[in-house]
Tab-separated table of C-alpha atoms in Angstrom:
chain	number	residue	atom	x	y	z
A	23	ALA	CA	7.734	5.105	8.286
A	24	THR	CA	10.363	6.274	10.769
A	25	SER	CA	7.691	6.983	13.387
A	26	LEU	CA	6.125	3.556	12.861
A	27	ILE	CA	9.519	1.851	13.121
A	28	GLU	CA	10.259	3.618	16.397
A	29	SER	CA	6.852	2.798	17.904
A	30	HIS	CA	6.006	-0.639	16.452
A	31	GLY	CA	9.154	-2.004	14.772
A	32	TRP	CA	10.101	-2.358	11.122
A	33	ARG	CA	7.888	-5.408	10.429
A	34	ALA	CA	4.732	-3.589	11.491
A	35	SER	CA	5.914	-0.549	9.544
A	36	PHE	CA	6.130	-2.574	6.328
A	37	ALA	CA	2.625	-3.961	6.858
A	38	ALA	CA	1.140	-0.540	7.658
A	39	ILE	CA	2.698	1.155	4.636
A	40	GLY	CA	1.473	-1.681	2.404
A	41	ALA	CA	-2.044	-1.283	3.793
A	42	MET	CA	-1.979	2.486	3.201
A	43	TRP	CA	-0.755	1.931	-0.359
A	44	ALA	CA	-3.584	-0.515	-1.056
A	45	ALA	CA	-6.225	1.701	0.553
A	46	VAL	CA	-5.267	4.735	-1.538
A	47	VAL	CA	-4.085	3.331	-4.856
A	48	PHE	CA	-6.345	0.344	-5.485
A	49	PRO	CA	-9.631	2.356	-5.585
A	50	VAL	CA	-8.018	4.943	-7.867
A	51	LEU	CA	-6.815	2.270	-10.307
A	52	TYR	CA	-10.079	0.365	-10.232
A	53	PHE	CA	-12.476	3.265	-10.696
A	54	LEU	CA	-10.502	5.819	-12.724
A	55	PHE	CA	-8.294	3.835	-15.121
A	56	HIS	CA	-9.794	2.080	-18.142
A	57	GLY	CA	-8.020	0.402	-21.001
A	58	GLU	CA	-8.371	-1.691	-24.096
A	59	HIS	CA	-12.189	-1.892	-24.204
A	60	GLU	CA	-12.248	1.830	-25.021
A	61	ALA	CA	-11.580	2.062	-28.738
A	62	PRO	CA	-9.777	5.188	-30.056
A	63	LYS	CA	-11.828	7.756	-31.855
A	64	PRO	CA	-11.850	7.488	-35.672
A	65	GLY	CA	-8.621	8.841	-37.098
A	66	GLU	CA	-6.964	9.278	-33.691
A	67	ALA	CA	-4.305	6.619	-34.209
A	68	GLU	CA	-3.476	7.978	-37.664
A	69	VAL	CA	-2.989	11.504	-36.277
A	70	ILE	CA	-0.635	10.229	-33.590
A	71	GLU	CA	1.416	8.341	-36.174
A	72	LEU	CA	1.593	11.336	-38.496
A	73	GLU	CA	2.936	13.511	-35.715
A	74	ASN	CA	5.835	11.163	-35.082
A	75	ALA	CA	8.209	10.146	-37.844
A	76	PRO	CA	8.306	6.334	-37.438
A	77	ARG	CA	11.690	4.715	-36.926
A	78	GLY	CA	12.293	1.041	-36.269
A	79	LEU	CA	14.487	-0.386	-33.534
A	80	ARG	CA	17.242	-1.155	-36.040
A	81	ASP	CA	17.324	2.500	-37.135
A	82	ALA	CA	17.382	3.667	-33.520
A	83	LEU	CA	20.370	1.458	-32.700
A	84	LEU	CA	22.366	3.287	-35.376
A	85	MET	CA	21.586	6.741	-33.970
A	86	PRO	CA	23.841	8.497	-31.409
A	87	ALA	CA	20.693	9.870	-29.742
A	88	PHE	CA	19.738	6.348	-28.652
A	89	TYR	CA	22.985	5.862	-26.720
A	90	ARG	CA	22.931	9.371	-25.258
A	91	LEU	CA	19.474	8.711	-23.858
A	92	LEU	CA	20.507	5.248	-22.667
A	93	LEU	CA	23.532	6.537	-20.775
A	94	ALA	CA	21.644	9.524	-19.397
A	95	SER	CA	18.909	7.207	-18.093
A	96	ALA	CA	21.399	4.881	-16.399
A	97	PHE	CA	23.471	7.730	-14.923
A	98	PHE	CA	20.417	9.453	-13.520
A	99	THR	CA	18.940	6.474	-11.701
A	100	LEU	CA	22.323	5.228	-10.503
A	101	THR	CA	22.974	8.539	-8.773
A	102	GLY	CA	19.418	9.661	-8.023
A	103	ILE	CA	18.053	6.408	-6.595
A	104	GLY	CA	21.309	5.746	-4.779
A	105	MET	CA	21.019	9.184	-3.223
A	106	ILE	CA	17.368	8.826	-2.265
A	107	VAL	CA	17.752	5.361	-0.732
A	108	HIS	CA	20.666	6.626	1.378
A	109	PHE	CA	19.319	10.139	1.944
A	110	VAL	CA	18.462	9.642	5.620
A	111	PRO	CA	21.823	7.954	6.405
A	112	ILE	CA	23.579	10.744	4.507
A	113	LEU	CA	21.888	13.378	6.692
A	114	VAL	CA	22.576	11.360	9.846
A	115	ASP	CA	26.199	11.128	8.731
A	116	LEU	CA	26.170	14.920	8.491
A	117	GLY	CA	24.915	15.281	12.068
A	118	ALA	CA	21.100	15.155	11.842
A	119	ASN	CA	19.041	12.930	14.157
A	120	PRO	CA	17.120	10.083	12.439
A	121	LEU	CA	13.632	11.549	12.914
A	122	GLY	CA	14.723	14.999	11.753
A	123	ALA	CA	16.463	13.456	8.754
A	124	ALA	CA	13.305	11.504	7.895
A	125	SER	CA	11.249	14.693	8.106
A	126	VAL	CA	13.539	16.415	5.614
A	127	ALA	CA	13.540	13.326	3.382
A	128	SER	CA	9.735	13.362	3.258
A	129	LEU	CA	10.020	16.466	1.063
A	130	ILE	CA	11.361	14.209	-1.681
A	131	GLY	CA	7.916	12.632	-2.035
A	132	VAL	CA	6.099	15.974	-2.124
A	133	THR	CA	8.422	17.572	-4.657
A	134	SER	CA	8.412	14.449	-6.849
A	135	VAL	CA	4.670	14.960	-7.342
A	136	ILE	CA	5.308	18.587	-8.268
A	137	GLY	CA	8.032	17.512	-10.688
A	138	ARG	CA	5.807	14.908	-12.311
A	139	LEU	CA	2.934	17.367	-12.842
A	140	SER	CA	4.964	20.372	-13.976
A	141	THR	CA	7.368	18.645	-16.353
A	142	GLY	CA	4.683	18.099	-18.976
A	143	LEU	CA	3.941	21.818	-19.019
A	144	LEU	CA	7.634	22.604	-19.434
A	145	LEU	CA	8.070	20.061	-22.259
A	146	ASP	CA	5.142	21.617	-24.142
A	147	ARG	CA	6.651	25.104	-23.958
A	148	PHE	CA	10.447	24.757	-24.061
A	149	PRO	CA	13.019	22.684	-26.004
A	150	PRO	CA	12.793	19.167	-24.533
A	151	GLY	CA	16.549	18.583	-24.602
A	152	LEU	CA	17.049	21.741	-22.533
A	153	VAL	CA	14.298	20.713	-20.091
A	154	GLY	CA	15.954	17.317	-19.696
A	155	ALA	CA	19.348	18.892	-19.066
A	156	LEU	CA	17.881	21.183	-16.395
A	157	VAL	CA	16.206	18.200	-14.723
A	158	PHE	CA	19.610	16.507	-14.487
A	159	LEU	CA	21.212	19.653	-13.094
A	160	MET	CA	18.817	19.778	-10.133
A	161	PRO	CA	20.167	16.681	-8.329
A	162	LEU	CA	23.660	17.842	-9.270
A	163	ALA	CA	22.925	21.017	-7.307
A	164	GLY	CA	21.571	18.884	-4.472
A	165	SER	CA	24.757	16.811	-4.384
A	166	LEU	CA	26.923	19.940	-4.229
A	167	LEU	CA	24.767	21.401	-1.447
A	168	LEU	CA	25.218	18.268	0.656
A	169	LEU	CA	28.954	18.256	-0.071
A	170	PHE	CA	29.644	21.859	0.899
A	171	ALA	CA	26.808	22.832	3.270
A	172	GLY	CA	25.297	19.502	4.265
A	173	SER	CA	25.240	20.207	7.998
A	174	GLU	CA	22.790	23.103	7.527
A	175	THR	CA	19.066	22.335	7.614
A	176	ALA	CA	18.299	24.801	4.829
A	177	ALA	CA	20.785	23.123	2.489
A	178	GLN	CA	19.391	19.685	3.357
A	179	THR	CA	15.854	20.895	2.625
A	180	VAL	CA	16.752	22.405	-0.746
A	181	ALA	CA	18.721	19.279	-1.661
A	182	ALA	CA	15.713	17.072	-0.843
A	183	GLY	CA	13.556	19.269	-3.067
A	184	CYS	CA	16.055	19.045	-5.925
A	185	PHE	CA	16.246	15.256	-5.748
A	186	GLY	CA	12.477	14.862	-5.459
A	187	PHE	CA	11.605	17.175	-8.344
A	188	ALA	CA	14.143	15.515	-10.625
A	189	VAL	CA	13.061	11.957	-9.793
A	190	GLY	CA	9.448	12.907	-10.457
A	191	ALA	CA	10.344	14.513	-13.771
A	192	GLU	CA	12.939	12.101	-15.137
A	193	ILE	CA	10.696	9.312	-16.454
A	194	ASP	CA	8.448	11.877	-18.155
A	195	VAL	CA	11.413	13.517	-19.870
A	196	ILE	CA	12.825	10.217	-21.144
A	197	ALA	CA	9.422	8.990	-22.375
A	198	PHE	CA	8.805	12.265	-24.214
A	199	LEU	CA	12.260	12.360	-25.790
A	200	VAL	CA	11.959	8.764	-26.998
A	201	SER	CA	8.658	9.535	-28.736
A	202	ARG	CA	10.026	12.701	-30.357
A	203	CYS	CA	13.418	11.325	-31.394
A	204	PHE	CA	12.293	7.898	-32.629
A	205	GLY	CA	8.531	8.059	-33.204
A	206	LEU	CA	6.006	5.393	-32.253
A	207	ARG	CA	6.782	2.586	-34.678
A	208	SER	CA	9.034	0.734	-32.192
A	209	TYR	CA	8.284	2.868	-29.151
A	210	GLY	CA	7.759	-0.101	-26.819
A	211	SER	CA	11.137	-1.652	-27.631
A	212	ILE	CA	13.079	1.612	-27.536
A	213	PHE	CA	11.480	2.913	-24.363
A	214	GLY	CA	11.880	-0.571	-22.861
A	215	ALA	CA	15.627	-0.272	-23.417
A	216	MET	CA	15.611	3.035	-21.539
A	217	VAL	CA	13.603	1.529	-18.689
A	218	GLY	CA	16.060	-1.367	-18.607
A	219	ALA	CA	18.954	1.069	-18.261
A	220	MET	CA	17.074	2.892	-15.510
A	221	ALA	CA	16.397	-0.400	-13.721
A	222	LEU	CA	20.088	-1.332	-13.825
A	223	GLY	CA	21.000	2.089	-12.473
A	224	SER	CA	18.358	1.799	-9.747
A	225	ALA	CA	19.781	-1.552	-8.679
A	226	ALA	CA	23.425	-0.496	-8.782
A	227	GLY	CA	23.075	2.979	-7.238
A	228	PRO	CA	22.119	2.057	-3.654
A	229	VAL	CA	24.718	-0.743	-3.602
A	230	ALA	CA	27.407	1.615	-4.898
A	231	ALA	CA	26.531	4.303	-2.345
A	232	GLY	CA	26.685	1.781	0.497
A	233	ALA	CA	29.958	0.312	-0.759
A	234	VAL	CA	31.520	3.783	-0.987
A	235	HIS	CA	30.452	4.588	2.570
A	236	ASP	CA	31.826	1.281	3.848
A	237	ALA	CA	35.128	1.881	2.095
A	238	PHE	CA	35.619	5.565	3.010
A	239	SER	CA	33.400	5.955	6.118
A	240	SER	CA	31.790	8.867	4.285
A	241	TYR	CA	29.281	9.509	1.507
A	242	ALA	CA	31.351	12.395	0.134
A	243	PRO	CA	33.047	10.353	-2.634
A	244	PHE	CA	29.649	9.127	-3.833
A	245	LEU	CA	28.320	12.693	-3.850
A	246	MET	CA	31.301	13.820	-5.929
A	247	ALA	CA	30.920	10.932	-8.373
A	248	SER	CA	27.187	11.661	-8.631
A	249	ALA	CA	27.882	15.280	-9.565
A	250	VAL	CA	30.196	14.154	-12.376
A	251	LEU	CA	27.750	11.560	-13.771
A	252	LEU	CA	24.797	13.947	-13.586
A	253	ALA	CA	26.796	16.614	-15.418
A	254	ALA	CA	27.619	14.072	-18.141
A	255	GLY	CA	23.920	13.148	-18.418
A	256	ALA	CA	22.916	16.793	-18.667
A	257	VAL	CA	25.414	17.361	-21.483
A	258	ALA	CA	24.161	14.254	-23.307
A	259	LEU	CA	20.564	15.508	-23.213
A	260	ALA	CA	21.495	19.072	-24.132
A	261	MET	CA	23.266	17.736	-27.260
A	262	LEU	CA	20.169	15.900	-28.508
A	263	LYS	CA	18.729	17.196	-31.757
A	264	VAL	CA	15.038	16.743	-31.078
A	265	PRO	CA	12.886	17.042	-34.221
A	266	PRO	CA	9.846	19.317	-33.870
A	267	ALA	CA	6.401	17.794	-33.828
A	268	ALA	CA	4.866	17.845	-37.286
A	269	SER	CA	2.165	20.448	-37.747
A	270	LEU	CA	-1.057	19.082	-39.241
């Protein structure tokens, strides 16, 4: 995107990225994803329901776990998306040139794929609350690296990897924890609440980061606040009492 902006302007860059998105994603969706016309195998739905103790939305609203997940979701996207949207300006603010900063930022995309693919394996093998807490600690580490060693390329690279891995893993962790803590009876409503919290955080984070920079001429206060919020989210997830899947 940065190369296209420098050579053809931002309008052409938007059009080119949209065309690349359509060329890659549309065929995959059309040919490889199929939905409601494929009926579940006999007994499949019953097995899924047995493995998850059903709880309604009203029950979930009375559980501390619901609000811990809600706050953790909002904190993560507020800090994580705010950081990613401003990642190139943050690096430029620390002395990097725009193209070099964009090159480092591109690692966020690569590591987000790794995070998305590997998180499922981790959730199958380790306590999900612990996995979630570790996911939240990765961008916390990235924030501290930028705060204390942000002018060094190695620190910028590791920070980009931390943010990318965590952003790729976060939605998987929240979706898994919702299913395990509350079952499938009102899964759509409960997970929708989490997605709503994440959407609010995603909207507020970039605005907050920009406002902090405008007020202090530095991203350092936002990095410090992000570290605090991410630590609070990690504690909230670590405190979850996640029931084990029922053995059939």
